[in-house]
PDB file of C-alpha atoms in Angstrom:
ATOM      1  CA  MET A   1    -109.278 -42.767 -79.872  1.00  0.00           C
ATOM      2  CA  ALA A   2    -109.395 -39.743 -77.791  1.00  0.00           C
ATOM      3  CA  PRO A   3    -107.394 -36.558 -78.755  1.00  0.00           C
ATOM      4  CA  SER A   4    -103.872 -36.551 -77.172  1.00  0.00           C
ATOM      5  CA  LYS A   5    -103.504 -34.219 -74.014  1.00  0.00           C
ATOM      6  CA  ASP A   6     -99.747 -33.854 -74.205  1.00  0.00           C
ATOM      7  CA  ARG A   7     -98.316 -30.995 -72.672  1.00  0.00           C
ATOM      8  CA  ILE A   8     -95.849 -29.535 -75.295  1.00  0.00           C
ATOM      9  CA  SER A   9     -93.358 -26.794 -74.304  1.00  0.00           C
ATOM     10  CA  TYR A  10     -92.237 -24.784 -77.473  1.00  0.00           C
ATOM     11  CA  PHE A  11     -89.154 -22.680 -77.133  1.00  0.00           C
ATOM     12  CA  TYR A  12     -88.856 -19.354 -79.360  1.00  0.00           C
ATOM     13  CA  ASP A  13     -87.108 -16.305 -79.212  1.00  0.00           C
ATOM     14  CA  SER A  14     -87.063 -13.772 -82.213  1.00  0.00           C
ATOM     15  CA  ASP A  15     -83.534 -13.022 -81.706  1.00  0.00           C
ATOM     16  CA  VAL A  16     -82.293 -16.181 -83.069  1.00  0.00           C
ATOM     17  CA  GLY A  17     -83.465 -15.396 -86.419  1.00  0.00           C
ATOM     18  CA  THR A  18     -81.474 -12.314 -86.422  1.00  0.00           C
ATOM     19  CA  SER A  19     -78.098 -14.213 -86.322  1.00  0.00           C
ATOM     20  CA  TYR A  20     -76.413 -14.156 -89.663  1.00  0.00           C
ATOM     21  CA  TYR A  21     -73.683 -16.508 -90.720  1.00  0.00           C
ATOM     22  CA  GLY A  22     -72.413 -14.793 -93.570  1.00  0.00           C
ATOM     23  CA  ASN A  23     -73.510 -14.267 -97.248  1.00  0.00           C
ATOM     24  CA  ASN A  24     -72.333 -17.470 -98.801  1.00  0.00           C
ATOM     25  CA  HIS A  25     -72.868 -19.607 -95.644  1.00  0.00           C
ATOM     26  CA  PRO A  26     -75.637 -22.611 -95.835  1.00  0.00           C
ATOM     27  CA  MET A  27     -76.471 -22.261 -92.265  1.00  0.00           C
ATOM     28  CA  LYS A  28     -79.534 -19.586 -92.429  1.00  0.00           C
ATOM     29  CA  PRO A  29     -81.131 -18.874 -88.884  1.00  0.00           C
ATOM     30  CA  HIS A  30     -83.723 -16.594 -90.508  1.00  0.00           C
ATOM     31  CA  ARG A  31     -85.323 -19.802 -91.417  1.00  0.00           C
ATOM     32  CA  LEU A  32     -86.191 -20.323 -87.492  1.00  0.00           C
ATOM     33  CA  ALA A  33     -88.265 -17.217 -87.875  1.00  0.00           C
ATOM     34  CA  MET A  34     -89.836 -18.661 -90.928  1.00  0.00           C
ATOM     35  CA  THR A  35     -90.819 -21.900 -88.824  1.00  0.00           C
ATOM     36  CA  HIS A  36     -92.226 -19.785 -86.217  1.00  0.00           C
ATOM     37  CA  HIS A  37     -94.657 -17.716 -88.488  1.00  0.00           C
ATOM     38  CA  LEU A  38     -95.749 -21.179 -90.139  1.00  0.00           C
ATOM     39  CA  VAL A  39     -96.480 -22.094 -86.345  1.00  0.00           C
ATOM     40  CA  LEU A  40     -98.431 -18.944 -85.703  1.00  0.00           C
ATOM     41  CA  SER A  41    -100.219 -18.931 -89.428  1.00  0.00           C
ATOM     42  CA  TYR A  42    -101.479 -22.492 -88.505  1.00  0.00           C
ATOM     43  CA  ASP A  43    -102.763 -21.859 -85.328  1.00  0.00           C
ATOM     44  CA  LEU A  44    -100.214 -24.482 -83.864  1.00  0.00           C
ATOM     45  CA  HIS A  45     -99.262 -22.287 -81.090  1.00  0.00           C
ATOM     46  CA  LYS A  46    -102.778 -22.559 -79.314  1.00  0.00           C
ATOM     47  CA  HIS A  47    -101.731 -26.302 -78.603  1.00  0.00           C
ATOM     48  CA  LEU A  48     -98.679 -25.360 -77.063  1.00  0.00           C
ATOM     49  CA  GLU A  49     -97.114 -23.817 -73.892  1.00  0.00           C
ATOM     50  CA  VAL A  50     -95.002 -20.976 -75.601  1.00  0.00           C
ATOM     51  CA  TYR A  51     -91.697 -19.878 -73.783  1.00  0.00           C
ATOM     52  CA  ARG A  52     -88.946 -17.595 -74.424  1.00  0.00           C
ATOM     53  CA  PRO A  53     -85.860 -19.485 -73.672  1.00  0.00           C
ATOM     54  CA  ARG A  54     -83.522 -17.714 -71.410  1.00  0.00           C
ATOM     55  CA  ARG A  55     -80.000 -17.571 -72.187  1.00  0.00           C
ATOM     56  CA  SER A  56     -77.877 -20.242 -70.602  1.00  0.00           C
ATOM     57  CA  TYR A  57     -75.003 -19.367 -68.689  1.00  0.00           C
ATOM     58  CA  PRO A  58     -71.458 -20.070 -69.654  1.00  0.00           C
ATOM     59  CA  VAL A  59     -71.008 -22.208 -66.492  1.00  0.00           C
ATOM     60  CA  GLU A  60     -73.562 -24.463 -67.636  1.00  0.00           C
ATOM     61  CA  MET A  61     -71.929 -24.786 -70.940  1.00  0.00           C
ATOM     62  CA  ALA A  62     -68.977 -25.772 -69.472  1.00  0.00           C
ATOM     63  CA  THR A  63     -70.621 -28.880 -67.844  1.00  0.00           C
ATOM     64  CA  PHE A  64     -69.552 -30.501 -71.259  1.00  0.00           C
ATOM     65  CA  HIS A  65     -67.290 -27.798 -72.990  1.00  0.00           C
ATOM     66  CA  ALA A  66     -63.873 -26.920 -72.012  1.00  0.00           C
ATOM     67  CA  GLU A  67     -63.691 -23.538 -70.045  1.00  0.00           C
ATOM     68  CA  ASP A  68     -61.211 -21.962 -72.211  1.00  0.00           C
ATOM     69  CA  TYR A  69     -63.218 -22.541 -75.393  1.00  0.00           C
ATOM     70  CA  VAL A  70     -66.532 -21.384 -73.811  1.00  0.00           C
ATOM     71  CA  ASP A  71     -64.582 -18.077 -72.545  1.00  0.00           C
ATOM     72  CA  PHE A  72     -62.824 -17.618 -75.979  1.00  0.00           C
ATOM     73  CA  LEU A  73     -66.703 -17.768 -77.516  1.00  0.00           C
ATOM     74  CA  SER A  74     -67.644 -14.951 -75.328  1.00  0.00           C
ATOM     75  CA  LYS A  75     -65.172 -12.885 -76.106  1.00  0.00           C
ATOM     76  CA  ILE A  76     -64.098 -13.130 -79.839  1.00  0.00           C
ATOM     77  CA  THR A  77     -66.053 -10.737 -82.021  1.00  0.00           C
ATOM     78  CA  PRO A  78     -65.457 -10.253 -85.956  1.00  0.00           C
ATOM     79  CA  ASP A  79     -63.633  -7.026 -85.234  1.00  0.00           C
ATOM     80  CA  THR A  80     -60.882  -8.873 -82.942  1.00  0.00           C
ATOM     81  CA  GLN A  81     -60.881 -12.230 -84.914  1.00  0.00           C
ATOM     82  CA  HIS A  82     -57.801 -11.409 -86.547  1.00  0.00           C
ATOM     83  CA  GLU A  83     -56.012 -10.809 -83.850  1.00  0.00           C
ATOM     84  CA  HIS A  84     -56.701 -14.265 -82.510  1.00  0.00           C
ATOM     85  CA  ALA A  85     -55.919 -16.530 -85.446  1.00  0.00           C
ATOM     86  CA  THR A  86     -53.828 -19.215 -83.324  1.00  0.00           C
ATOM     87  CA  SER A  87     -56.818 -19.643 -81.124  1.00  0.00           C
ATOM     88  CA  MET A  88     -59.136 -19.635 -84.064  1.00  0.00           C
ATOM     89  CA  GLN A  89     -57.465 -22.519 -85.529  1.00  0.00           C
ATOM     90  CA  LYS A  90     -57.353 -24.260 -82.449  1.00  0.00           C
ATOM     91  CA  TYR A  91     -60.963 -24.109 -81.669  1.00  0.00           C
ATOM     92  CA  ASN A  92     -62.005 -24.573 -85.376  1.00  0.00           C
ATOM     93  CA  LEU A  93     -63.259 -21.153 -86.058  1.00  0.00           C
ATOM     94  CA  GLY A  94     -63.457 -19.991 -89.581  1.00  0.00           C
ATOM     95  CA  GLU A  95     -65.119 -21.067 -92.557  1.00  0.00           C
ATOM     96  CA  ASP A  96     -67.631 -23.717 -91.357  1.00  0.00           C
ATOM     97  CA  CYS A  97     -68.064 -21.800 -88.147  1.00  0.00           C
ATOM     98  CA  PRO A  98     -67.635 -18.041 -88.535  1.00  0.00           C
ATOM     99  CA  ILE A  99     -67.467 -15.550 -86.185  1.00  0.00           C
ATOM    100  CA  PHE A 100     -70.469 -13.160 -86.544  1.00  0.00           C
ATOM    101  CA  ASP A 101     -72.198 -10.229 -84.384  1.00  0.00           C
ATOM    102  CA  GLY A 102     -73.858 -11.602 -81.519  1.00  0.00           C
ATOM    103  CA  LEU A 103     -72.518 -15.205 -81.785  1.00  0.00           C
ATOM    104  CA  PHE A 104     -72.403 -15.804 -78.171  1.00  0.00           C
ATOM    105  CA  ASP A 105     -75.737 -14.266 -77.557  1.00  0.00           C
ATOM    106  CA  PHE A 106     -77.079 -16.676 -80.227  1.00  0.00           C
ATOM    107  CA  CYS A 107     -75.301 -19.699 -78.373  1.00  0.00           C
ATOM    108  CA  LYS A 108     -76.817 -18.662 -75.205  1.00  0.00           C
ATOM    109  CA  LEU A 109     -80.308 -18.664 -76.633  1.00  0.00           C
ATOM    110  CA  TYR A 110     -80.629 -22.196 -78.413  1.00  0.00           C
ATOM    111  CA  THR A 111     -78.847 -23.516 -75.429  1.00  0.00           C
ATOM    112  CA  GLY A 112     -81.019 -22.192 -72.946  1.00  0.00           C
ATOM    113  CA  GLY A 113     -84.120 -23.614 -74.796  1.00  0.00           C
ATOM    114  CA  SER A 114     -82.725 -26.897 -74.828  1.00  0.00           C
ATOM    115  CA  ILE A 115     -81.575 -27.018 -71.263  1.00  0.00           C
ATOM    116  CA  ASP A 116     -84.726 -25.405 -70.200  1.00  0.00           C
ATOM    117  CA  GLY A 117     -86.825 -27.879 -72.116  1.00  0.00           C
ATOM    118  CA  ALA A 118     -84.991 -31.141 -70.440  1.00  0.00           C
ATOM    119  CA  VAL A 119     -85.575 -29.449 -67.139  1.00  0.00           C
ATOM    120  CA  ARG A 120     -89.363 -29.188 -67.835  1.00  0.00           C
ATOM    121  CA  LEU A 121     -89.336 -32.810 -69.102  1.00  0.00           C
ATOM    122  CA  ASN A 122     -87.342 -33.735 -65.733  1.00  0.00           C
ATOM    123  CA  HIS A 123     -89.931 -32.100 -63.309  1.00  0.00           C
ATOM    124  CA  GLY A 124     -93.061 -33.695 -65.401  1.00  0.00           C
ATOM    125  CA  LEU A 125     -94.206 -30.268 -66.515  1.00  0.00           C
ATOM    126  CA  SER A 126     -94.008 -31.314 -70.017  1.00  0.00           C
ATOM    127  CA  ASP A 127     -94.352 -34.442 -72.216  1.00  0.00           C
ATOM    128  CA  ILE A 128     -92.689 -32.842 -75.239  1.00  0.00           C
ATOM    129  CA  ALA A 129     -90.407 -30.312 -75.806  1.00  0.00           C
ATOM    130  CA  ILE A 130     -89.698 -28.416 -78.965  1.00  0.00           C
ATOM    131  CA  ASN A 131     -86.620 -26.010 -79.569  1.00  0.00           C
ATOM    132  CA  TRP A 132     -86.250 -25.599 -83.390  1.00  0.00           C
ATOM    133  CA  SER A 133     -83.113 -23.177 -82.882  1.00  0.00           C
ATOM    134  CA  GLY A 134     -81.296 -26.108 -80.760  1.00  0.00           C
ATOM    135  CA  GLY A 135     -80.121 -29.302 -82.157  1.00  0.00           C
ATOM    136  CA  LEU A 136     -76.340 -28.029 -82.819  1.00  0.00           C
ATOM    137  CA  HIS A 137     -74.902 -31.668 -82.309  1.00  0.00           C
ATOM    138  CA  HIS A 138     -71.301 -31.121 -84.034  1.00  0.00           C
ATOM    139  CA  ALA A 139     -69.849 -28.875 -81.623  1.00  0.00           C
ATOM    140  CA  LYS A 140     -67.134 -30.863 -79.757  1.00  0.00           C
ATOM    141  CA  LYS A 141     -65.719 -30.364 -76.146  1.00  0.00           C
ATOM    142  CA  SER A 142     -63.156 -28.130 -77.281  1.00  0.00           C
ATOM    143  CA  GLU A 143     -63.993 -26.863 -80.690  1.00  0.00           C
ATOM    144  CA  ALA A 144     -66.791 -25.765 -83.244  1.00  0.00           C
ATOM    145  CA  SER A 145     -67.878 -27.943 -86.027  1.00  0.00           C
ATOM    146  CA  GLY A 146     -70.451 -28.315 -88.698  1.00  0.00           C
ATOM    147  CA  PHE A 147     -71.864 -24.738 -88.172  1.00  0.00           C
ATOM    148  CA  CYS A 148     -72.232 -25.617 -84.522  1.00  0.00           C
ATOM    149  CA  TYR A 149     -70.323 -24.077 -81.555  1.00  0.00           C
ATOM    150  CA  ILE A 150     -72.082 -25.028 -78.283  1.00  0.00           C
ATOM    151  CA  ASN A 151     -73.544 -28.574 -78.268  1.00  0.00           C
ATOM    152  CA  ASP A 152     -76.719 -27.983 -76.701  1.00  0.00           C
ATOM    153  CA  LEU A 153     -78.081 -31.771 -77.223  1.00  0.00           C
ATOM    154  CA  VAL A 154     -75.149 -32.854 -74.922  1.00  0.00           C
ATOM    155  CA  LEU A 155     -76.316 -30.121 -72.378  1.00  0.00           C
ATOM    156  CA  ALA A 156     -79.872 -31.253 -72.584  1.00  0.00           C
ATOM    157  CA  ILE A 157     -78.893 -34.988 -72.331  1.00  0.00           C
ATOM    158  CA  LEU A 158     -76.634 -34.398 -69.193  1.00  0.00           C
ATOM    159  CA  GLU A 159     -79.862 -32.621 -67.773  1.00  0.00           C
ATOM    160  CA  LEU A 160     -82.165 -35.495 -68.563  1.00  0.00           C
ATOM    161  CA  LEU A 161     -79.381 -37.929 -67.121  1.00  0.00           C
ATOM    162  CA  LYS A 162     -79.822 -35.971 -63.770  1.00  0.00           C
ATOM    163  CA  HIS A 163     -83.509 -37.770 -63.695  1.00  0.00           C
ATOM    164  CA  HIS A 164     -83.216 -40.880 -65.941  1.00  0.00           C
ATOM    165  CA  ALA A 165     -80.894 -43.777 -66.002  1.00  0.00           C
ATOM    166  CA  ARG A 166     -80.557 -43.818 -69.910  1.00  0.00           C
ATOM    167  CA  VAL A 167     -81.601 -41.115 -72.505  1.00  0.00           C
ATOM    168  CA  VAL A 168     -82.243 -42.633 -76.218  1.00  0.00           C
ATOM    169  CA  TYR A 169     -80.433 -39.701 -78.740  1.00  0.00           C
ATOM    170  CA  ILE A 170     -82.101 -40.347 -82.244  1.00  0.00           C
ATOM    171  CA  ASP A 171     -80.408 -38.318 -85.023  1.00  0.00           C
ATOM    172  CA  ILE A 172     -82.236 -37.838 -87.885  1.00  0.00           C
ATOM    173  CA  ASP A 173     -79.650 -35.584 -89.534  1.00  0.00           C
ATOM    174  CA  ILE A 174     -78.235 -36.684 -92.866  1.00  0.00           C
ATOM    175  CA  HIS A 175     -74.996 -37.057 -91.221  1.00  0.00           C
ATOM    176  CA  HIS A 176     -74.195 -38.431 -87.931  1.00  0.00           C
ATOM    177  CA  GLY A 177     -74.004 -36.088 -84.676  1.00  0.00           C
ATOM    178  CA  ASP A 178     -70.356 -36.475 -84.118  1.00  0.00           C
ATOM    179  CA  GLY A 179     -70.410 -34.187 -81.012  1.00  0.00           C
ATOM    180  CA  VAL A 180     -72.972 -36.238 -79.063  1.00  0.00           C
TER     181      VAL A 180
END
C-alpha cells in the first residue's frame, strides 16, 4: 500500500495557550501548547502545512451567534463584569464560562482556525484540517455553555455548507454537542 499523500492543514497560535479560565476551572488551554510541543517533538509538523490562524471577525461569529451576544463578549472584561450582572446571567457567563483577560481574542483565534480550515477544505487546498484549539461545541446562539463561548464548529459547518450539500458532524466528546 502506498503512503498517504493527504494535504493536512494544521492551525496553531501560541497565544491560545496563554488563556486562563481560572485556578479551579477544569478547562486548561495551556494543554494546547503541550500538544503542539508533542507535534514538534515527534516531527509531525514535517508532514503538515502549518498555519497561524487569523483572528475571526465579529461579523463572522454573528452568522450563527446573536449580534448582541458577540458584542457583549467583545467588550466584557474581568474588571467590568461586576457592572453587568444581568447580562452575565442572560448570556450564561460565570462559573462554567468565566470572564478572563483576553477572552474575546481567545474566541477570535480558535474560531479563525476552524473557519480557515473549512475554507481550505472547500477550495481543495487541504484534505484534512486540524485545529486543536477549536471544537468548542456547546456555545449556543445567544449564550455561553460548557466552557464554550463561540461555537466554532457551527461556523465551520456553515462554511462547509457553502460548497457541500451535507456535512457529517461526529461528536466524540463524552457528552453531546448541544450547541451544534
